[in-house]
């Protein structure tokens, strides 16, 4: 039985002057966890926030935090992110020359570990670390910014990663997450390809029915696509 469908909002579109309220609103809207996009201005051409801001967010929601580390040196601050209240750290395969060791380090800190792969990176990059992770994140945009167009040509790769996970008998222990351009429109194809957890930013915050309606619609469309 594959893992449940989950919605992980990216907080990039949020008004950062009202971050605490945004978190309580996202919890009330029925989200399953919070996806924190950490950018260092080096690995990606954008800069967001770090552990101190995450620590200030922590008291405002009971939802788990996953840190999407779009940074060149994830090892250097991994402990800071865990100490700030992140339950999962997602490392980019492209930024970790010793990915296996970095994932071991994340787990030694008491967090779970995930690996993200950019659009150009083949699924094979994650083949040898599946035993160390509870999430594989297939990027469906080039990382660095919210509000970009979903890259549908990633669907065969999503299917390849899903097949890899299932062939190893790991479908109950590993989430297959997609991130970038996910909306009520694109979520069905990503689900059919094999994803079970969905990061959404702009599609949640621009929905005319508000956050709760946006989360429900994406979840409903993913559920329907899985059942089809
Ligand atoms: C992009 C981030 C994504 C992005 C998602 O680098 O990793 O999480 O914020 O935003 P949308 O859903 O607007 O594409
Ligand atoms: Zn992200």
mmCIF file of C-alpha atoms and ligand atoms in Angstrom:
data_model
loop_
_atom_site.group_PDB
_atom_site.id
_atom_site.type_symbol
_atom_site.label_atom_id
_atom_site.label_comp_id
_atom_site.label_asym_id
_atom_site.label_seq_id
_atom_site.Cartn_x
_atom_site.Cartn_y
_atom_site.Cartn_z
ATOM 1 C CA UNK A 1 0.000 0.000 0.000
ATOM 2 C CA UNK A 2 1.662 3.263 -1.038
ATOM 3 C CA UNK A 3 1.935 6.061 1.466
ATOM 4 C CA UNK A 4 -1.009 8.474 1.814
ATOM 5 C CA UNK A 5 -1.588 11.546 -0.320
ATOM 6 C CA UNK A 6 -0.173 14.579 1.504
ATOM 7 C CA UNK A 7 -0.082 18.307 0.827
ATOM 8 C CA UNK A 8 3.030 20.246 1.874
ATOM 9 C CA UNK A 9 2.631 23.994 1.313
ATOM 10 C CA UNK A 10 5.651 26.049 0.354
ATOM 11 C CA UNK A 11 5.638 29.266 2.349
ATOM 12 C CA UNK A 12 7.567 31.236 -0.287
ATOM 13 C CA UNK A 13 4.451 33.242 -1.346
ATOM 14 C CA UNK A 14 3.648 34.240 2.259
ATOM 15 C CA UNK A 15 3.866 37.844 3.526
ATOM 16 C CA UNK A 16 6.883 37.297 5.784
ATOM 17 C CA UNK A 17 5.742 40.098 8.071
ATOM 18 C CA UNK A 18 2.889 37.768 9.137
ATOM 19 C CA UNK A 19 4.611 34.400 9.062
ATOM 20 C CA UNK A 20 3.195 33.060 12.315
ATOM 21 C CA UNK A 21 -0.402 33.632 11.258
ATOM 22 C CA UNK A 22 0.277 32.094 7.843
ATOM 23 C CA UNK A 23 1.415 28.899 9.566
ATOM 24 C CA UNK A 24 -1.676 28.648 11.747
ATOM 25 C CA UNK A 25 -3.821 29.340 8.657
ATOM 26 C CA UNK A 26 -2.070 26.559 6.715
ATOM 27 C CA UNK A 27 -2.637 24.116 9.583
ATOM 28 C CA UNK A 28 -6.299 25.136 9.759
ATOM 29 C CA UNK A 29 -6.568 24.660 5.979
ATOM 30 C CA UNK A 30 -5.737 20.963 6.389
ATOM 31 C CA UNK A 31 -2.108 20.822 5.224
ATOM 32 C CA UNK A 32 -0.064 17.810 6.338
ATOM 33 C CA UNK A 33 3.355 19.462 6.850
ATOM 34 C CA UNK A 34 5.188 22.695 6.039
ATOM 35 C CA UNK A 35 7.735 22.807 3.214
ATOM 36 C CA UNK A 36 10.470 25.345 4.002
ATOM 37 C CA UNK A 37 12.400 26.505 0.938
ATOM 38 C CA UNK A 38 15.912 27.317 2.111
ATOM 39 C CA UNK A 39 17.968 29.080 -0.553
ATOM 40 C CA UNK A 40 21.566 30.254 -0.147
ATOM 41 C CA UNK A 41 21.940 32.498 -3.209
ATOM 42 C CA UNK A 42 24.687 30.134 -4.447
ATOM 43 C CA UNK A 43 23.103 26.796 -5.343
ATOM 44 C CA UNK A 44 20.099 28.781 -6.628
ATOM 45 C CA UNK A 45 19.930 32.479 -7.606
ATOM 46 C CA UNK A 46 17.725 33.415 -4.663
ATOM 47 C CA UNK A 47 18.100 33.844 -0.911
ATOM 48 C CA UNK A 48 15.413 33.072 1.671
ATOM 49 C CA UNK A 49 15.755 32.317 5.384
ATOM 50 C CA UNK A 50 17.665 30.134 7.842
ATOM 51 C CA UNK A 51 17.458 28.359 11.196
ATOM 52 C CA UNK A 52 16.739 31.447 13.329
ATOM 53 C CA UNK A 53 13.622 32.285 11.307
ATOM 54 C CA UNK A 54 12.573 28.616 11.421
ATOM 55 C CA UNK A 55 12.946 28.608 15.222
ATOM 56 C CA UNK A 56 10.622 31.644 15.382
ATOM 57 C CA UNK A 57 8.078 29.778 13.214
ATOM 58 C CA UNK A 58 8.160 26.601 15.269
ATOM 59 C CA UNK A 59 5.719 27.588 18.070
ATOM 60 C CA UNK A 60 3.048 28.654 15.543
ATOM 61 C CA UNK A 61 2.084 25.221 14.247
ATOM 62 C CA UNK A 62 2.171 21.577 15.318
ATOM 63 C CA UNK A 63 2.743 20.467 11.709
ATOM 64 C CA UNK A 64 6.092 18.834 10.887
ATOM 65 C CA UNK A 65 8.678 20.972 9.094
ATOM 66 C CA UNK A 66 10.622 19.690 6.098
ATOM 67 C CA UNK A 67 13.546 21.856 5.043
ATOM 68 C CA UNK A 68 14.179 21.813 1.295
ATOM 69 C CA UNK A 69 17.877 22.682 1.358
ATOM 70 C CA UNK A 70 18.708 24.424 -1.900
ATOM 71 C CA UNK A 71 22.182 25.153 -0.583
ATOM 72 C CA UNK A 72 25.732 24.269 -1.595
ATOM 73 C CA UNK A 73 26.852 22.990 1.790
ATOM 74 C CA UNK A 74 23.999 21.183 3.566
ATOM 75 C CA UNK A 75 26.363 19.417 6.006
ATOM 76 C CA UNK A 76 27.558 22.695 7.509
ATOM 77 C CA UNK A 77 24.204 23.699 9.010
ATOM 78 C CA UNK A 78 22.211 20.449 9.110
ATOM 79 C CA UNK A 79 22.254 20.413 12.929
ATOM 80 C CA UNK A 80 21.046 24.030 13.050
ATOM 81 C CA UNK A 81 17.963 23.150 11.002
ATOM 82 C CA UNK A 82 17.157 20.167 13.192
ATOM 83 C CA UNK A 83 17.704 22.177 16.382
ATOM 84 C CA UNK A 84 15.406 24.886 14.953
ATOM 85 C CA UNK A 85 12.579 22.341 14.716
ATOM 86 C CA UNK A 86 12.791 20.560 11.340
ATOM 87 C CA UNK A 87 11.792 16.890 11.352
ATOM 88 C CA UNK A 88 13.053 16.200 7.817
ATOM 89 C CA UNK A 89 15.959 17.616 5.794
ATOM 90 C CA UNK A 90 15.851 17.302 2.003
ATOM 91 C CA UNK A 91 19.279 17.445 0.365
ATOM 92 C CA UNK A 92 19.909 18.109 -3.318
ATOM 93 C CA UNK A 93 21.835 15.280 -4.989
ATOM 94 C CA UNK A 94 23.496 17.882 -7.229
ATOM 95 C CA UNK A 95 24.971 19.753 -4.236
ATOM 96 C CA UNK A 96 26.285 16.776 -2.234
ATOM 97 C CA UNK A 97 29.526 15.175 -3.472
ATOM 98 C CA UNK A 98 29.237 12.655 -0.587
ATOM 99 C CA UNK A 99 25.464 12.264 -0.559
ATOM 100 C CA UNK A 100 25.469 8.886 1.205
ATOM 101 C CA UNK A 101 27.534 10.297 4.073
ATOM 102 C CA UNK A 102 25.468 13.506 4.254
ATOM 103 C CA UNK A 103 22.243 11.509 4.537
ATOM 104 C CA UNK A 104 23.790 9.389 7.294
ATOM 105 C CA UNK A 105 24.720 12.612 9.066
ATOM 106 C CA UNK A 106 21.134 13.929 8.860
ATOM 107 C CA UNK A 107 19.831 10.678 10.346
ATOM 108 C CA UNK A 108 22.442 10.814 13.121
ATOM 109 C CA UNK A 109 20.882 14.137 14.140
ATOM 110 C CA UNK A 110 17.534 12.421 14.698
ATOM 111 C CA UNK A 111 15.833 13.802 11.573
ATOM 112 C CA UNK A 112 14.608 11.857 8.569
ATOM 113 C CA UNK A 113 16.345 12.475 5.261
ATOM 114 C CA UNK A 114 15.118 13.125 1.745
ATOM 115 C CA UNK A 115 16.843 13.673 -1.581
ATOM 116 C CA UNK A 116 15.739 16.184 -4.231
ATOM 117 C CA UNK A 117 16.717 15.892 -7.902
ATOM 118 C CA UNK A 118 16.593 18.773 -10.384
ATOM 119 C CA UNK A 119 14.920 18.475 -13.795
ATOM 120 C CA UNK A 120 18.167 17.534 -15.578
ATOM 121 C CA UNK A 121 19.179 14.885 -13.013
ATOM 122 C CA UNK A 122 18.343 11.268 -13.893
ATOM 123 C CA UNK A 123 16.378 9.023 -11.544
ATOM 124 C CA UNK A 124 19.402 6.721 -11.311
ATOM 125 C CA UNK A 125 21.078 9.295 -9.038
ATOM 126 C CA UNK A 126 18.922 8.099 -6.131
ATOM 127 C CA UNK A 127 19.188 4.362 -6.789
ATOM 128 C CA UNK A 128 21.907 3.708 -4.209
ATOM 129 C CA UNK A 129 20.566 5.741 -1.310
ATOM 130 C CA UNK A 130 16.968 4.536 -1.092
ATOM 131 C CA UNK A 131 17.774 2.701 2.145
ATOM 132 C CA UNK A 132 18.691 6.007 3.828
ATOM 133 C CA UNK A 133 15.670 8.171 2.964
ATOM 134 C CA UNK A 134 11.973 8.498 3.675
ATOM 135 C CA UNK A 135 11.408 10.856 0.729
ATOM 136 C CA UNK A 136 12.515 11.381 -2.851
ATOM 137 C CA UNK A 137 11.630 14.785 -4.268
ATOM 138 C CA UNK A 138 11.393 15.094 -8.045
ATOM 139 C CA UNK A 139 11.584 18.785 -8.920
ATOM 140 C CA UNK A 140 8.973 19.792 -11.494
ATOM 141 C CA UNK A 141 10.513 23.249 -11.907
ATOM 142 C CA UNK A 142 14.095 24.488 -11.840
ATOM 143 C CA UNK A 143 14.627 25.460 -8.199
ATOM 144 C CA UNK A 144 14.928 29.038 -6.990
ATOM 145 C CA UNK A 145 11.517 30.608 -7.394
ATOM 146 C CA UNK A 146 7.820 30.019 -6.816
ATOM 147 C CA UNK A 147 5.145 30.631 -9.449
ATOM 148 C CA UNK A 148 6.892 28.773 -12.273
ATOM 149 C CA UNK A 149 5.270 26.483 -14.865
ATOM 150 C CA UNK A 150 5.028 22.758 -14.113
ATOM 151 C CA UNK A 151 7.454 20.776 -16.305
ATOM 152 C CA UNK A 152 5.298 17.888 -17.542
ATOM 153 C CA UNK A 153 8.283 16.155 -19.138
ATOM 154 C CA UNK A 154 9.301 15.145 -15.604
ATOM 155 C CA UNK A 155 6.435 12.608 -15.478
ATOM 156 C CA UNK A 156 8.434 9.703 -16.969
ATOM 157 C CA UNK A 157 11.117 10.333 -14.347
ATOM 158 C CA UNK A 158 8.484 10.361 -11.586
ATOM 159 C CA UNK A 159 7.320 6.991 -12.908
ATOM 160 C CA UNK A 160 10.904 5.678 -12.942
ATOM 161 C CA UNK A 161 11.441 6.685 -9.300
ATOM 162 C CA UNK A 162 8.085 5.152 -8.347
ATOM 163 C CA UNK A 163 9.089 1.891 -10.049
ATOM 164 C CA UNK A 164 12.443 1.926 -8.228
ATOM 165 C CA UNK A 165 10.752 2.427 -4.854
ATOM 166 C CA UNK A 166 8.167 -0.288 -5.504
ATOM 167 C CA UNK A 167 10.686 -2.806 -6.864
ATOM 168 C CA UNK A 168 12.678 -2.454 -3.623
ATOM 169 C CA UNK A 169 9.524 -2.983 -1.544
ATOM 170 C CA UNK A 170 9.843 0.509 -0.061
ATOM 171 C CA UNK A 171 6.485 1.993 -1.065
ATOM 172 C CA UNK A 172 5.338 2.044 2.565
ATOM 173 C CA UNK A 173 8.463 3.781 3.815
ATOM 174 C CA UNK A 174 9.314 6.352 1.137
ATOM 175 C CA UNK A 175 7.231 9.328 -0.018
ATOM 176 C CA UNK A 176 7.557 10.377 -3.656
ATOM 177 C CA UNK A 177 7.119 14.128 -3.625
ATOM 178 C CA UNK A 178 6.895 16.638 -6.465
ATOM 179 C CA UNK A 179 7.631 20.321 -6.119
ATOM 180 C CA UNK A 180 7.001 23.161 -8.535
ATOM 181 C CA UNK A 181 3.934 24.296 -10.456
ATOM 182 C CA UNK A 182 1.658 21.874 -8.605
ATOM 183 C CA UNK A 183 -2.002 22.934 -8.736
ATOM 184 C CA UNK A 184 -5.478 21.420 -8.967
ATOM 185 C CA UNK A 185 -4.780 21.157 -12.705
ATOM 186 C CA UNK A 186 -1.338 19.533 -12.705
ATOM 187 C CA UNK A 187 -1.667 17.297 -9.637
ATOM 188 C CA UNK A 188 -3.595 14.541 -11.437
ATOM 189 C CA UNK A 189 -0.856 13.830 -13.981
ATOM 190 C CA UNK A 190 1.817 13.887 -11.274
ATOM 191 C CA UNK A 191 -0.264 11.415 -9.238
ATOM 192 C CA UNK A 192 -0.785 9.105 -12.192
ATOM 193 C CA UNK A 193 2.973 9.161 -12.743
ATOM 194 C CA UNK A 194 3.484 7.936 -9.172
ATOM 195 C CA UNK A 195 3.797 10.900 -6.794
ATOM 196 C CA UNK A 196 1.996 10.779 -3.449
ATOM 197 C CA UNK A 197 3.002 14.038 -1.783
ATOM 198 C CA UNK A 198 2.676 17.481 -3.304
ATOM 199 C CA UNK A 199 4.389 20.758 -2.590
ATOM 200 C CA UNK A 200 2.285 23.733 -3.627
ATOM 201 C CA UNK A 201 2.929 27.424 -3.113
ATOM 202 C CA UNK A 202 1.356 29.851 -5.536
ATOM 203 C CA UNK A 203 -1.586 27.548 -6.362
ATOM 204 C CA UNK A 204 -2.638 27.610 -2.690
ATOM 205 C CA UNK A 205 -2.252 31.312 -2.044
ATOM 206 C CA UNK A 206 -3.822 32.534 -5.303
ATOM 207 C CA UNK A 207 -6.901 30.244 -5.121
ATOM 208 C CA UNK A 208 -10.065 32.425 -5.171
ATOM 209 C CA UNK A 209 -11.724 30.148 -2.633
ATOM 210 C CA UNK A 210 -8.936 30.570 -0.101
ATOM 211 C CA UNK A 211 -6.429 28.144 1.420
ATOM 212 C CA UNK A 212 -8.863 25.498 2.662
ATOM 213 C CA UNK A 213 -10.594 25.257 -0.706
ATOM 214 C CA UNK A 214 -7.258 25.105 -2.504
ATOM 215 C CA UNK A 215 -5.909 22.311 -0.294
ATOM 216 C CA UNK A 216 -9.163 20.333 -0.568
ATOM 217 C CA UNK A 217 -9.268 20.662 -4.359
ATOM 218 C CA UNK A 218 -5.681 19.510 -4.829
ATOM 219 C CA UNK A 219 -6.192 16.605 -2.423
ATOM 220 C CA UNK A 220 -9.467 15.612 -4.107
ATOM 221 C CA UNK A 221 -7.920 15.672 -7.575
ATOM 222 C CA UNK A 222 -4.933 13.605 -6.436
ATOM 223 C CA UNK A 223 -7.238 11.101 -4.717
ATOM 224 C CA UNK A 224 -9.402 10.793 -7.819
ATOM 225 C CA UNK A 225 -6.361 10.344 -10.050
ATOM 226 C CA UNK A 226 -4.972 7.622 -7.767
ATOM 227 C CA UNK A 227 -8.326 5.781 -7.840
ATOM 228 C CA UNK A 228 -8.743 6.030 -11.611
HETATM 229 C C1 LIG B 1 11.231 26.255 -5.817
HETATM 230 C C2 LIG B 1 10.737 25.654 -4.514
HETATM 231 C C3 LIG B 1 9.302 25.255 -4.563
HETATM 232 C C4 LIG B 1 8.378 26.413 -4.921
HETATM 233 C C5 LIG B 1 6.977 25.919 -5.115
HETATM 234 O O1 LIG B 1 12.623 26.326 -5.792
HETATM 235 O O2 LIG B 1 11.485 24.512 -4.180
HETATM 236 O O3 LIG B 1 8.928 24.691 -3.308
HETATM 237 O O4 LIG B 1 8.412 27.373 -3.901
HETATM 238 O O5 LIG B 1 6.202 27.038 -5.494
HETATM 239 P P1 LIG B 1 5.066 26.888 -6.634
HETATM 240 O O6 LIG B 1 4.071 25.879 -6.073
HETATM 241 O O7 LIG B 1 4.475 28.251 -6.743
HETATM 242 O O8 LIG B 1 5.742 26.395 -7.870
HETATM 243 ZN ZN1 LIG B 2 10.727 23.397 -2.463
#
